Coordinates of C-alpha atoms in Angstrom, one line a residue:
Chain A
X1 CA -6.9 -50.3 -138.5
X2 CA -8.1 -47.3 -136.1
X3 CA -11.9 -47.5 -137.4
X4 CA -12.7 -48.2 -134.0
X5 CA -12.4 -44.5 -133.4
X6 CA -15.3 -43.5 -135.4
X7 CA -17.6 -45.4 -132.9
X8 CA -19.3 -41.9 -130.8
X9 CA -19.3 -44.5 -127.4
X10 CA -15.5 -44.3 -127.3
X11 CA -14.7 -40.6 -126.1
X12 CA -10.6 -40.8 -126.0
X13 CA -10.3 -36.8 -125.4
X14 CA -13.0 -37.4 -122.2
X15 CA -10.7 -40.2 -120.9
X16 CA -7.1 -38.5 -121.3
X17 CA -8.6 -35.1 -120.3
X18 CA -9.8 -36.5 -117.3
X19 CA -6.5 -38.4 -116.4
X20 CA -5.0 -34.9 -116.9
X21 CA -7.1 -33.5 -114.7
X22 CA -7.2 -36.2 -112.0
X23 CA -3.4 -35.5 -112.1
X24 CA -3.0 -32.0 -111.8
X25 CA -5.5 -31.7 -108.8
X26 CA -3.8 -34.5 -107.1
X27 CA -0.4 -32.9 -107.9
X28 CA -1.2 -30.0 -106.4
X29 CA -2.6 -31.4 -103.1
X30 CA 0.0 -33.9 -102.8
X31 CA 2.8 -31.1 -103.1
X32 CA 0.9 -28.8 -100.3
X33 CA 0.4 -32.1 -97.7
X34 CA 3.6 -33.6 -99.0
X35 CA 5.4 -30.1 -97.6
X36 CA 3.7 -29.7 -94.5
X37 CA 4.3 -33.3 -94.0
X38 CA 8.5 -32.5 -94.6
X39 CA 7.9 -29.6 -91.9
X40 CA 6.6 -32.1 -89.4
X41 CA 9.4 -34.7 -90.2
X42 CA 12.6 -32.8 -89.3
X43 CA 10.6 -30.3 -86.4
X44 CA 12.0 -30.1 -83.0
X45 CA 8.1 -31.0 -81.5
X46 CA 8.7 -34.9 -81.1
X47 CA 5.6 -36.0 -81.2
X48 CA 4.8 -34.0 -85.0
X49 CA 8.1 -36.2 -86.4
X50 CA 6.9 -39.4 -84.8
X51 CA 3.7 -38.8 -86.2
X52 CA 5.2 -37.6 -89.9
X53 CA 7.3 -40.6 -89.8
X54 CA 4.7 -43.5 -88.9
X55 CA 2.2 -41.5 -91.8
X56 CA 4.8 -41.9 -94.3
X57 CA 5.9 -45.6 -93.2
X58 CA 2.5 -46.5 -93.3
X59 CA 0.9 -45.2 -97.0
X60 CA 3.8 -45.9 -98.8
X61 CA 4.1 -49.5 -98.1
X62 CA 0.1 -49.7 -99.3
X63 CA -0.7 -50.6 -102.3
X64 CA -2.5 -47.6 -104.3
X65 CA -5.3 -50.2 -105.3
X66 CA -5.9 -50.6 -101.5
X67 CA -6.1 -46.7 -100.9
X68 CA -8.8 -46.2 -103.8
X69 CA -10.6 -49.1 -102.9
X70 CA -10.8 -48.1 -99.6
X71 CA -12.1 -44.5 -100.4
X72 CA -14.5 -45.8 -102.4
X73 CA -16.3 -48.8 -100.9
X74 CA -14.9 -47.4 -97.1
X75 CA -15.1 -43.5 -97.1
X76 CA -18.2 -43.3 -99.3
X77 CA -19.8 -46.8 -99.1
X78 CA -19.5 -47.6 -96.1
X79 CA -19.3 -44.6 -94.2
X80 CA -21.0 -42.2 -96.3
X81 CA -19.1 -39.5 -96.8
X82 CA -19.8 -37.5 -100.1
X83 CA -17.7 -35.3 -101.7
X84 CA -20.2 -33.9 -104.2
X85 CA -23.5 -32.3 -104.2
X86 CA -26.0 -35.3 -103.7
X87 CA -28.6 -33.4 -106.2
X88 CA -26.2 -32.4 -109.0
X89 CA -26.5 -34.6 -112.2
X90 CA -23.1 -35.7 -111.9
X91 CA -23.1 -36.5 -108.5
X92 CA -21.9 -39.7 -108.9
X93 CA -19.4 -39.3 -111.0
X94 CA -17.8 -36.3 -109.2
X95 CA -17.8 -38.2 -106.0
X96 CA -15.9 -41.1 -107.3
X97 CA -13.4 -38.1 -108.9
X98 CA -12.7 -36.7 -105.8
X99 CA -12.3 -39.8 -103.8
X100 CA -9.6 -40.9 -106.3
X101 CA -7.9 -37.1 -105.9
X102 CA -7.9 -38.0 -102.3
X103 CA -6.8 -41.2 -102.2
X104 CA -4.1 -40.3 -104.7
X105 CA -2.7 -36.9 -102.6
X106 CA -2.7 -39.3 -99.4
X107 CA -0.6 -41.6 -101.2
X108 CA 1.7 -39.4 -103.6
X109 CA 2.7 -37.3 -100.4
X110 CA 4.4 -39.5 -98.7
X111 CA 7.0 -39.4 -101.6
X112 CA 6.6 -35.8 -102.1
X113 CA 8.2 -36.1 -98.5
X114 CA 10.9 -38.4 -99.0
X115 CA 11.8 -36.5 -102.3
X116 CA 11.9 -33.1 -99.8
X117 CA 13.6 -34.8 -97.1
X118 CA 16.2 -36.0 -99.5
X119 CA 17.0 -32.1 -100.8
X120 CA 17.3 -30.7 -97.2
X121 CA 20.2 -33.0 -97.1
X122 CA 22.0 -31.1 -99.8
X123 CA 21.7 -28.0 -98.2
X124 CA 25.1 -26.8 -96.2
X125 CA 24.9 -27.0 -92.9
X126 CA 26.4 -23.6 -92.9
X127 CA 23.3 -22.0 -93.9
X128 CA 21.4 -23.4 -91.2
X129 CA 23.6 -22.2 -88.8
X130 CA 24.2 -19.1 -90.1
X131 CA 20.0 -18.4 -90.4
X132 CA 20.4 -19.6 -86.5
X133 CA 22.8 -17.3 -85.6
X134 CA 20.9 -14.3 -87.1
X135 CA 18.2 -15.3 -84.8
X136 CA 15.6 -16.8 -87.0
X137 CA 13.2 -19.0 -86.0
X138 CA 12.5 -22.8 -87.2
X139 CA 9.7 -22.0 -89.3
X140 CA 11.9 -19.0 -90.8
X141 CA 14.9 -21.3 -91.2
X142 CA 12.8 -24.1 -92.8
X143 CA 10.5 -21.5 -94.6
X144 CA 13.0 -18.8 -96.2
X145 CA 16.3 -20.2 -96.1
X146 CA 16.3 -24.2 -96.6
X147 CA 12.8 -25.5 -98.5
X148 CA 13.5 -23.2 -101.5
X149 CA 16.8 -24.5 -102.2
X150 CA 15.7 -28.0 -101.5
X151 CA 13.1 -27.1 -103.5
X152 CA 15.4 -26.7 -106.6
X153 CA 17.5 -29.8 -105.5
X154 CA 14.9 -32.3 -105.8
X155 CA 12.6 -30.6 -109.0
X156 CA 13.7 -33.9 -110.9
X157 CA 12.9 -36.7 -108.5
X158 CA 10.2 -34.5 -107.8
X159 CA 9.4 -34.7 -111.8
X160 CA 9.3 -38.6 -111.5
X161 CA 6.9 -38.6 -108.7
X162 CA 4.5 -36.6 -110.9
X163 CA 5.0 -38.8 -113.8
X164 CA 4.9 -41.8 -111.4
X165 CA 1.2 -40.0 -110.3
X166 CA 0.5 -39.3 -113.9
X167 CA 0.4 -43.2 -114.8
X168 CA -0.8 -44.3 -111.4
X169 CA -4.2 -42.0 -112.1
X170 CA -5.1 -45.3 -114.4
X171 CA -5.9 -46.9 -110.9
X172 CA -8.9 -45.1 -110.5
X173 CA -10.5 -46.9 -113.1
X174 CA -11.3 -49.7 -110.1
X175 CA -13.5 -47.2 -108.6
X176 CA -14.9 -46.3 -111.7
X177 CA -13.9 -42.9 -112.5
X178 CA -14.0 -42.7 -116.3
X179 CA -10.6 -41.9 -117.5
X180 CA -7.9 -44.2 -120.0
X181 CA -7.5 -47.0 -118.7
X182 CA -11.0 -47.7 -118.0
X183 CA -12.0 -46.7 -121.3
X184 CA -9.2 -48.9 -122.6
X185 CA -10.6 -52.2 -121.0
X186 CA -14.1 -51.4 -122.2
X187 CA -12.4 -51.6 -125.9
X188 CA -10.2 -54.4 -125.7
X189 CA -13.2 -56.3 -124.5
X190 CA -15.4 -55.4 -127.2
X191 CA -13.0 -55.1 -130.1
X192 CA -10.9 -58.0 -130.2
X193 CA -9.9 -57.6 -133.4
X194 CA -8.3 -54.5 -133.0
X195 CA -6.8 -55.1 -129.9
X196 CA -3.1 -54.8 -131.0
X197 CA -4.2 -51.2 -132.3
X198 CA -6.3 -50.1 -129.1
X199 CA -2.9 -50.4 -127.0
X200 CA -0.9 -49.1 -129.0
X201 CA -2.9 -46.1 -129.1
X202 CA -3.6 -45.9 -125.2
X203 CA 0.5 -46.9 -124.9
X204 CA 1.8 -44.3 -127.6
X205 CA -0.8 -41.3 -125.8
X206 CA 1.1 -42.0 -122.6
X207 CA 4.2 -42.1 -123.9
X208 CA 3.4 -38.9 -125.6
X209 CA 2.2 -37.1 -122.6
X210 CA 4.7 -38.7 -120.0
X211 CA 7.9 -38.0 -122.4
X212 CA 8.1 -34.6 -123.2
X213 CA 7.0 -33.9 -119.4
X214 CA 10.1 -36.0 -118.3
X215 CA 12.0 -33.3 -120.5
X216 CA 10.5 -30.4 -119.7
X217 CA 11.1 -31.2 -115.9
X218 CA 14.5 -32.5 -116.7
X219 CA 15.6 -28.9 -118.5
X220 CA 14.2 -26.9 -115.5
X221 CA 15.8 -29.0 -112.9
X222 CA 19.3 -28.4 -114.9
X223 CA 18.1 -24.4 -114.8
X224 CA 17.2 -24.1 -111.2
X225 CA 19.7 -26.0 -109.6
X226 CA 21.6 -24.2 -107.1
X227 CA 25.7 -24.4 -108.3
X228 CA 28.0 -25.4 -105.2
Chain B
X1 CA 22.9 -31.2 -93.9
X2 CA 23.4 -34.8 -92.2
X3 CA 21.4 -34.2 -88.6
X4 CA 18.0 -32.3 -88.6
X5 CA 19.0 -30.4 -85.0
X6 CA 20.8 -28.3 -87.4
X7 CA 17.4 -26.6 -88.3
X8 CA 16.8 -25.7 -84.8
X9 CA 19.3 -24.8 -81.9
X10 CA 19.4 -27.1 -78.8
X11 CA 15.8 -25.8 -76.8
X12 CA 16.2 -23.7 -73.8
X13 CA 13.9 -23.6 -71.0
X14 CA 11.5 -21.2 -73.0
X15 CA 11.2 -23.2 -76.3
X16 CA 11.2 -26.2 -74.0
X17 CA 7.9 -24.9 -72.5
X18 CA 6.6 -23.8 -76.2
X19 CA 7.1 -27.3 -77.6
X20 CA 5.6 -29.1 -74.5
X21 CA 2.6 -26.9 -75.9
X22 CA 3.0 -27.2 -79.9
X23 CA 2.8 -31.3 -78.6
X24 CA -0.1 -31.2 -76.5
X25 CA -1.7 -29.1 -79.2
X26 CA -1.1 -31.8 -82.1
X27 CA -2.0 -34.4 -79.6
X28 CA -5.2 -32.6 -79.2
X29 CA -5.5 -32.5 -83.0
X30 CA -4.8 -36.3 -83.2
X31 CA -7.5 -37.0 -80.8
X32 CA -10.1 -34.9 -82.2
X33 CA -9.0 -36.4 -85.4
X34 CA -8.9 -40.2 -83.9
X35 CA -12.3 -39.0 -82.2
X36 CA -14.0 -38.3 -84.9
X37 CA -13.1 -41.6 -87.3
X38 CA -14.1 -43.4 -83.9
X39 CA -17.2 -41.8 -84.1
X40 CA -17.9 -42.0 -88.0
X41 CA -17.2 -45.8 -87.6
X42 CA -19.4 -46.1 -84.8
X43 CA -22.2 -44.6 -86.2
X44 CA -21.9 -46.8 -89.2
X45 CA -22.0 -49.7 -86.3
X46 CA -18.0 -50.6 -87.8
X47 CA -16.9 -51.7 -84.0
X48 CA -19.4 -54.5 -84.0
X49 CA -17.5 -57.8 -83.2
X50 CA -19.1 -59.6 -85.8
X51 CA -17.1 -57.5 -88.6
X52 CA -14.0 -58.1 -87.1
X53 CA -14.8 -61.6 -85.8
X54 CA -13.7 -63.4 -88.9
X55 CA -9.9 -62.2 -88.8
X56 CA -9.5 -64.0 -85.5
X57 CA -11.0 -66.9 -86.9
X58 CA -8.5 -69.9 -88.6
X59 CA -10.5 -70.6 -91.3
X60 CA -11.1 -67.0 -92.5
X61 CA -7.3 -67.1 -93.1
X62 CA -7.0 -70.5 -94.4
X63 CA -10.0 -70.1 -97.0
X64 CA -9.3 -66.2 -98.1
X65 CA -6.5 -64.8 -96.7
X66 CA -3.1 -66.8 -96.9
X67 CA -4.2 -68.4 -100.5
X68 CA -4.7 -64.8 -101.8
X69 CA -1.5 -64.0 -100.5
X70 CA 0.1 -67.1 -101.7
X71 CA -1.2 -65.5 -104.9
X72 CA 0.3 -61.6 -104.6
X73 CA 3.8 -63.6 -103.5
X74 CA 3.7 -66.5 -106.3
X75 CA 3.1 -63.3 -108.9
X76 CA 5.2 -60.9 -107.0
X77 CA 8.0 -64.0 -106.9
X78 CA 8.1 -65.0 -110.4
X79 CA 7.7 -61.1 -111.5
X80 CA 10.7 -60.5 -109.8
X81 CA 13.1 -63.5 -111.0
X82 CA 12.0 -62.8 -114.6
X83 CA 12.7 -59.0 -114.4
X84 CA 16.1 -58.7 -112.8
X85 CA 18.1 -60.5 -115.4
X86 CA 16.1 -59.2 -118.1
X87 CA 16.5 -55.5 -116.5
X88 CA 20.4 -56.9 -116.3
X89 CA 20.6 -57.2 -120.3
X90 CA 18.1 -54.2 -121.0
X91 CA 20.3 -51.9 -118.8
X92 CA 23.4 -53.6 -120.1
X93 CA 22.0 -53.3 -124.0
X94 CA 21.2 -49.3 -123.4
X95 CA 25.5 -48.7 -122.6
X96 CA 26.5 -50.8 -125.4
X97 CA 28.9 -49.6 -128.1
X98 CA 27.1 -50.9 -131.0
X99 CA 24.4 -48.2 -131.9
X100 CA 22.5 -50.8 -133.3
X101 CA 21.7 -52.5 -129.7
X102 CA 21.7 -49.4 -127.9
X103 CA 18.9 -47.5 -130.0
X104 CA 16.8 -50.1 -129.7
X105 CA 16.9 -51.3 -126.5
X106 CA 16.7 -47.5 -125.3
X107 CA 13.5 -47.3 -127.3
X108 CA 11.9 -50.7 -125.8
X109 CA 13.0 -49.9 -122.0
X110 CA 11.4 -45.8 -122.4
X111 CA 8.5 -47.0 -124.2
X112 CA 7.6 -49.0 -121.4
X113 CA 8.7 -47.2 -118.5
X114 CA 6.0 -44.6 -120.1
X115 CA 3.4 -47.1 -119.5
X116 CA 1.1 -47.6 -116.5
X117 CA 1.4 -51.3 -115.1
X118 CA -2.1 -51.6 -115.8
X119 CA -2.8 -51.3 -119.1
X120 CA -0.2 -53.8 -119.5
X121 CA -1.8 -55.8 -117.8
X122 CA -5.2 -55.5 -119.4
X123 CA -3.4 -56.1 -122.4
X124 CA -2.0 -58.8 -121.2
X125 CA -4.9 -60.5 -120.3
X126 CA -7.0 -59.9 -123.6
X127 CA -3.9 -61.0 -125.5
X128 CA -4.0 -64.3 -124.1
X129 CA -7.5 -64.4 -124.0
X130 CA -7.8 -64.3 -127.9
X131 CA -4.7 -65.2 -129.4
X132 CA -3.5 -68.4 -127.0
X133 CA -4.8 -71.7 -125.7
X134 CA -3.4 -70.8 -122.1
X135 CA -5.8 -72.2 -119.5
X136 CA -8.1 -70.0 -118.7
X137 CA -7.2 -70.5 -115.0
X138 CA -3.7 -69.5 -115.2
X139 CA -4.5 -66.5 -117.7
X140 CA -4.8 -64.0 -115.2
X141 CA -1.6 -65.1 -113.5
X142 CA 0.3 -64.4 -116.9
X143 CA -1.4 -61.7 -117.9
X144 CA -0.1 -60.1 -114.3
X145 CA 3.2 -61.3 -114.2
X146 CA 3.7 -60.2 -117.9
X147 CA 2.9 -56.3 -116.9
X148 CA 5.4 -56.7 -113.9
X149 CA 7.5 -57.8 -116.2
X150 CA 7.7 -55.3 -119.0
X151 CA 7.5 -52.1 -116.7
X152 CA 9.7 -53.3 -114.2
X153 CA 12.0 -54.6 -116.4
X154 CA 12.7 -51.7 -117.6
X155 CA 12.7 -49.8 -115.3
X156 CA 16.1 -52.4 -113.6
X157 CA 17.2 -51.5 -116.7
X158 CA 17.4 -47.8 -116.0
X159 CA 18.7 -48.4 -112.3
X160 CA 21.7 -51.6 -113.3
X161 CA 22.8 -48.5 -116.4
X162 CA 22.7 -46.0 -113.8
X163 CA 24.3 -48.3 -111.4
X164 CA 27.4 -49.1 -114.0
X165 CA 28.0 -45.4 -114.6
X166 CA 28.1 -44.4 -111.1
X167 CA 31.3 -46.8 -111.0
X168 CA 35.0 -44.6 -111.5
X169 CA 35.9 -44.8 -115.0
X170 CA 39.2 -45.9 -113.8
X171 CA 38.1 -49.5 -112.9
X172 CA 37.1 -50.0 -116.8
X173 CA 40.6 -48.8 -118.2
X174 CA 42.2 -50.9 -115.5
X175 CA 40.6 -54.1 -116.6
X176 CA 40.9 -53.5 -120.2
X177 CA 45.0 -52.9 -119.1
X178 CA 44.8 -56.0 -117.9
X179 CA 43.5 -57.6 -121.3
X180 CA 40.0 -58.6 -120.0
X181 CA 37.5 -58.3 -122.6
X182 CA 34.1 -56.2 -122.5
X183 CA 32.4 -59.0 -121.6
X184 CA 34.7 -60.1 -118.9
X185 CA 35.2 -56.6 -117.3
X186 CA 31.5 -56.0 -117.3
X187 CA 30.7 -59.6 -115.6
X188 CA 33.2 -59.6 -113.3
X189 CA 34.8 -56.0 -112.4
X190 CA 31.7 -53.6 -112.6
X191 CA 28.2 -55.5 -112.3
X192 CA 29.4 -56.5 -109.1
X193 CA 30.3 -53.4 -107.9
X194 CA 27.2 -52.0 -109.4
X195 CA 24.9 -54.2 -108.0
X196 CA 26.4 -53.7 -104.0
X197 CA 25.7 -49.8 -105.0
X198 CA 22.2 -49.8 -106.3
X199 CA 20.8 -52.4 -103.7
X200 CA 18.5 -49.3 -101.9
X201 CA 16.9 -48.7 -105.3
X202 CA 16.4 -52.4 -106.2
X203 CA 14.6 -53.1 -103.4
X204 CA 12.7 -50.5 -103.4
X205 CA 11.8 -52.0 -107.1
X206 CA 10.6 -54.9 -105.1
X207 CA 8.4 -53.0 -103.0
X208 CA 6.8 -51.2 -105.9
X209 CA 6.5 -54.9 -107.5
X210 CA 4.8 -56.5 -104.4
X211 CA 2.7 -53.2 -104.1
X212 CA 1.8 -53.4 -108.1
X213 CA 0.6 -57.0 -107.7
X214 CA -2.5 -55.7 -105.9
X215 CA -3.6 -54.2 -109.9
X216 CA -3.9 -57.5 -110.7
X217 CA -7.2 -58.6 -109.3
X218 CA -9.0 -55.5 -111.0
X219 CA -10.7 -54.4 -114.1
X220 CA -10.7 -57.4 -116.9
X221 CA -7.3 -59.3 -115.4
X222 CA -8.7 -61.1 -112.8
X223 CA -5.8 -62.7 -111.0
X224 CA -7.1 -63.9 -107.0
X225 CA -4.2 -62.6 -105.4
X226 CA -5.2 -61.0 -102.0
X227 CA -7.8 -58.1 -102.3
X228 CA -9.8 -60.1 -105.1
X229 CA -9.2 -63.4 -102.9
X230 CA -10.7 -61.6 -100.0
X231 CA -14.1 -60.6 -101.9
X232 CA -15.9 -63.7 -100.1
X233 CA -15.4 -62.3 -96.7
X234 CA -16.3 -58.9 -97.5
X235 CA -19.5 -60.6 -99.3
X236 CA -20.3 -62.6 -96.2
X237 CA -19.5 -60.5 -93.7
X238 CA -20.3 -57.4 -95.2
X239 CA -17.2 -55.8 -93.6
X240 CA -15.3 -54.3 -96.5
X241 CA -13.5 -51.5 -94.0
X242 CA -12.3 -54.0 -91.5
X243 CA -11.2 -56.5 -94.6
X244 CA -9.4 -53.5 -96.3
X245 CA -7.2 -52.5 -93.3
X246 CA -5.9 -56.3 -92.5
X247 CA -5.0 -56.1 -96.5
X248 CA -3.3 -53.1 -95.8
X249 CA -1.6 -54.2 -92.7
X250 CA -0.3 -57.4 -94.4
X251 CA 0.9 -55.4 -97.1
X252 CA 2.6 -52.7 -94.6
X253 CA 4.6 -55.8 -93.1
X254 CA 5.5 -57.7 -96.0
X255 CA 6.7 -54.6 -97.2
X256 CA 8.7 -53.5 -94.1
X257 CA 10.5 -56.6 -94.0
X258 CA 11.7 -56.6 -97.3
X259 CA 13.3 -53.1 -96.6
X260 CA 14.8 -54.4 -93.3
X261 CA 16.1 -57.2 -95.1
X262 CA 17.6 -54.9 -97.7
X263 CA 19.3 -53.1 -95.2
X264 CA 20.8 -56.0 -93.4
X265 CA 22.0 -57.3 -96.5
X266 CA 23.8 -53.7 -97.3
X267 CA 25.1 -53.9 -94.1
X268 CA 26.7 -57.5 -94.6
X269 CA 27.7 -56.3 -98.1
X270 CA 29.6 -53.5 -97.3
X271 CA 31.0 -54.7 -93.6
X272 CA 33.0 -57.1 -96.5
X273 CA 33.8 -53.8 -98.0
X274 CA 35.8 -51.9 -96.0
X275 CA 39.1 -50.5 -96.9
X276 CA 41.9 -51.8 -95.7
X277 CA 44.3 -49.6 -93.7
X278 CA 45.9 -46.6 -95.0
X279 CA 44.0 -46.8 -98.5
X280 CA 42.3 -43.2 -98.7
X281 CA 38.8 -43.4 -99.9
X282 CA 37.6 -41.3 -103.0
X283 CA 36.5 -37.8 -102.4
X284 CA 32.8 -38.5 -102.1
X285 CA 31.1 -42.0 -102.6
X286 CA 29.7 -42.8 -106.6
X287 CA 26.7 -42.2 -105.4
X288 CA 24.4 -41.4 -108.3
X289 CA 21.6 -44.1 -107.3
X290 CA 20.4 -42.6 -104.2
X291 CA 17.3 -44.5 -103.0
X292 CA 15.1 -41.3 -103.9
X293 CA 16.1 -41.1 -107.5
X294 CA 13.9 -44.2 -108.3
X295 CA 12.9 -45.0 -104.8
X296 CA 10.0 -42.0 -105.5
X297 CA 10.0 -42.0 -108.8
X298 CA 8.9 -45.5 -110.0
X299 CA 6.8 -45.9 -107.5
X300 CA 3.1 -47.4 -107.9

């Protein structure tokens, strides 16, 4: 049923490990411009929230397709910007890998942002005013006293954005970045006998690495939150 | 805390001055920012009329454009009237008493909310391609609205169960005091409820659907819904950038409208709502489906 495996042309660890990877870089960068992006939002510089606000209107009402695409035959196409080293090897590949990482952190932000907007709300309005009255600062206030415990407030819809980024990774498979998905429709093309067994592989992998991550999160969130 | 001035005290004529100059600062950035794309597309010769000359043109629109997104809504549409109900019974299924419902409808709806859109959609469209005689032309548009289907499905499923156990226990021992059966106090005393509650994080299901139908031109699927139906311009005009951002504008305003519409509908729905003179609210509203709980998450 799974002979298709033994065929050398279908690397399944390649194509999960570099979903993983195009994950976790993407994570990362969304959680650092998804903050800064928070800080803007609620600042008392008008202009910074303005601009926060229309940035976050705008990318999450785009498709993700759109973004990638745009990277791709926009950024690098059209107005040639390369991400790699023109003369490595891999050039080509990397550059289409980092174009997805940054078309996936511009997009993922925006609900990074939300998520953090959202656990400012549950902190007390007390503790503001009280970090006020001691004479700190906005950037202290924001910095020391309120984005760590909205931090902990929002560790599980900030767990279903990274799942949510984990599945969306399969998108850059339209710019040709060599990970599941991609490999999947290469198979289901070319074994149509096996088709039934090809998804259920690529389908049971992701519910094996989306699952237990939806756990773990879920158990940390319980252990961080802050009791009121 | 409900207003953000609580993060900052009320500027005095000092910080008044110091966030005149934090704003012409980021302004500066902005520029410099806007300065340089200007440039970058200039270089590239992107301003030339000729790129953008076909979007003011009427039949660039009625040969690409509006049958494309005819496309996106005709999938979007029919994604959407075949999920609810079936998210309805999924959600439904997963808080029945029976174990043998609830086991396996919880295994169907987290098996698929654990899969991207687009492999089920590839799936989709090899499975029809082998094993049925559907036309080839309308393949694609199953094969799309099938994926919708399945992942958003289930994921309604998770919002109308999270919905129904937002709502006070109280209203189910009330109707079963007043002899309704299951069926009857879930039709007519909580899905009601539970839909005026969880309207923020339907919509914004909708939005993720609408959003997801843009997979559907790509890899072996092959549906002509608005980026695939716009590959003709982009060939003839070479203008992939300029095509690409009146996509993504279109998009941007389908999408706002369909959040202002939600919101004018919550707004009607819970003006009807109101309680009536001297009843006393509950301490703090059921309100487990906050739009950010699968607003962010489920998001595409």
């Amino acid at each position: 049923m799974f002979d298709f495996l033994s065929n050398p042309d279908y690397n399944l660890v390649d194509a999960f490990w570099t979903t993983i990877q195009l994950t976790f870089f993407s994570a990362i960068g969304a959680l650092i411009w998804g903050t800064i992006l928070v800080g803007m939002r609620v600042s008392p510089v008008p202009i910074m929230r303005g601009f926060a606000t229309v940035y976050v209107n705008i990318f999450r009402n785009t498709p993700l397709t759109v973004i990638i695409i745009f990277t791709s035959l926009g950024l690098s196409s059209t107005l040639g910007i390369n991400l790699a080293a023109s003369d490595s090897p891999t050039s080509l590949a990397d550059n289409a890998f980092r174009l997805a990482v940054l078309g996936f952190i511009v997009y993922t932000a925006t609900f990074v942002c939300e998520s953090l907007r959202s656990g400012i709300n549950t902190v007390p309005v007390g503790q503001a005013e009280a970090a006020r009255a001691l004479g700190l600062n906005f950037v202290q206030v924001l910095g020391l006293i309120v984005l760590p415990q909205a931090f902990r407030a929002v560790i599980a819809p900030l767990a279903n954005v990274l799942i949510a980024l984990l599945k969306n990774t399969t998108v850059a498979s339209v710019i040709g970045v060599a990970e599941a998905s991609l490999l999947m429709s290469t198979m289901v093309e070319n074994e149509s006998d096996s088709l039934f067994s090809v998804f259920i592989l690529f389908a049971l992998v992701f519910v094996v690495l989306v699952l237990p991550l939806g756990l773990l999160l879920g158990w940390v969130a319980k252990k961080a939150e802050v009791k009121r | 805390m409900s207003t953000q001035s609580v993060l900052y005290d009320v500027p005095g004529p000092k910080a008044r001055t110091r966030n005149w100059l934090y704003s012409v600062l980021f302004v500066l950035i902005l520029l410099a920012v806007a300065y340089f794309v200007y440039d970058r597309f200039n270089e590239k010769g992107q301003w030339a009329g000729a790129l953008w000359k076909p979007f003011v043109e009427g039949t660039t629109w009625s040969q690409f454009l509006l049958p494309g997104l005819v496309k996106t809504l005709e999938a979007a549409g029919l994604s959407i009237v075949i999920a609810l109900p079936i998210g309805a019974l999924l959600g439904i299924g997963r808080l029945s008493e029976h174990k043998w419902v609830r086991v396996p409808v919880g295994a169907v709806v987290e098996f698929f909310r654990a899969i991207p859109v687009l492999l089920l959609m590839v799936f989709g469209a090899s499975l029809y391609a082998y094993y049925t005689d559907i036309s080839p032309d309308t393949r694609p548009l199953f094969a799309a609205v099938t994926g919708l289907v399945l992942y958003n499905g289930s994921v309604l499923a998770e919002v109308f169960r999270a919905g129904i156990l937002s709502l006070p226990k109280g209203q189910t021992e009330a109707s079963s005091a007043l002899g309704l059966r299951k069926t009857q106090t879930m039709v007519s005393v909580l899905l009601p409820q539970a839909v005026t509650l969880m309207l923020p994080a339907l919509v914004s299901q909708l939005v993720v659907i609408l959003k997801d139908t843009a997979l559907a031109g790509q890899l072996t699927i092959g549906y002509d819904e608005l980026i695939r139906g716009s590959g003709p311009i982009t060939g003839n005009f070479n203008n992939t950038i300029p095509t690409l951002i009146v996509i993504a504008i279109i998009f941007i305003a389908l999408n706002l409208l369909l959040s202002w519409f939600a919101s004018w509908l919550e707004r009607k729905l819970s003006r009807r709502k109101k309680a009536p003179r001297g009843a006393k609210p509950l301490e703090g509203p059921p309100s487990v489906v906050t739009a950010t709980d699968f607003n962010t998450g489920r998001a595409v």
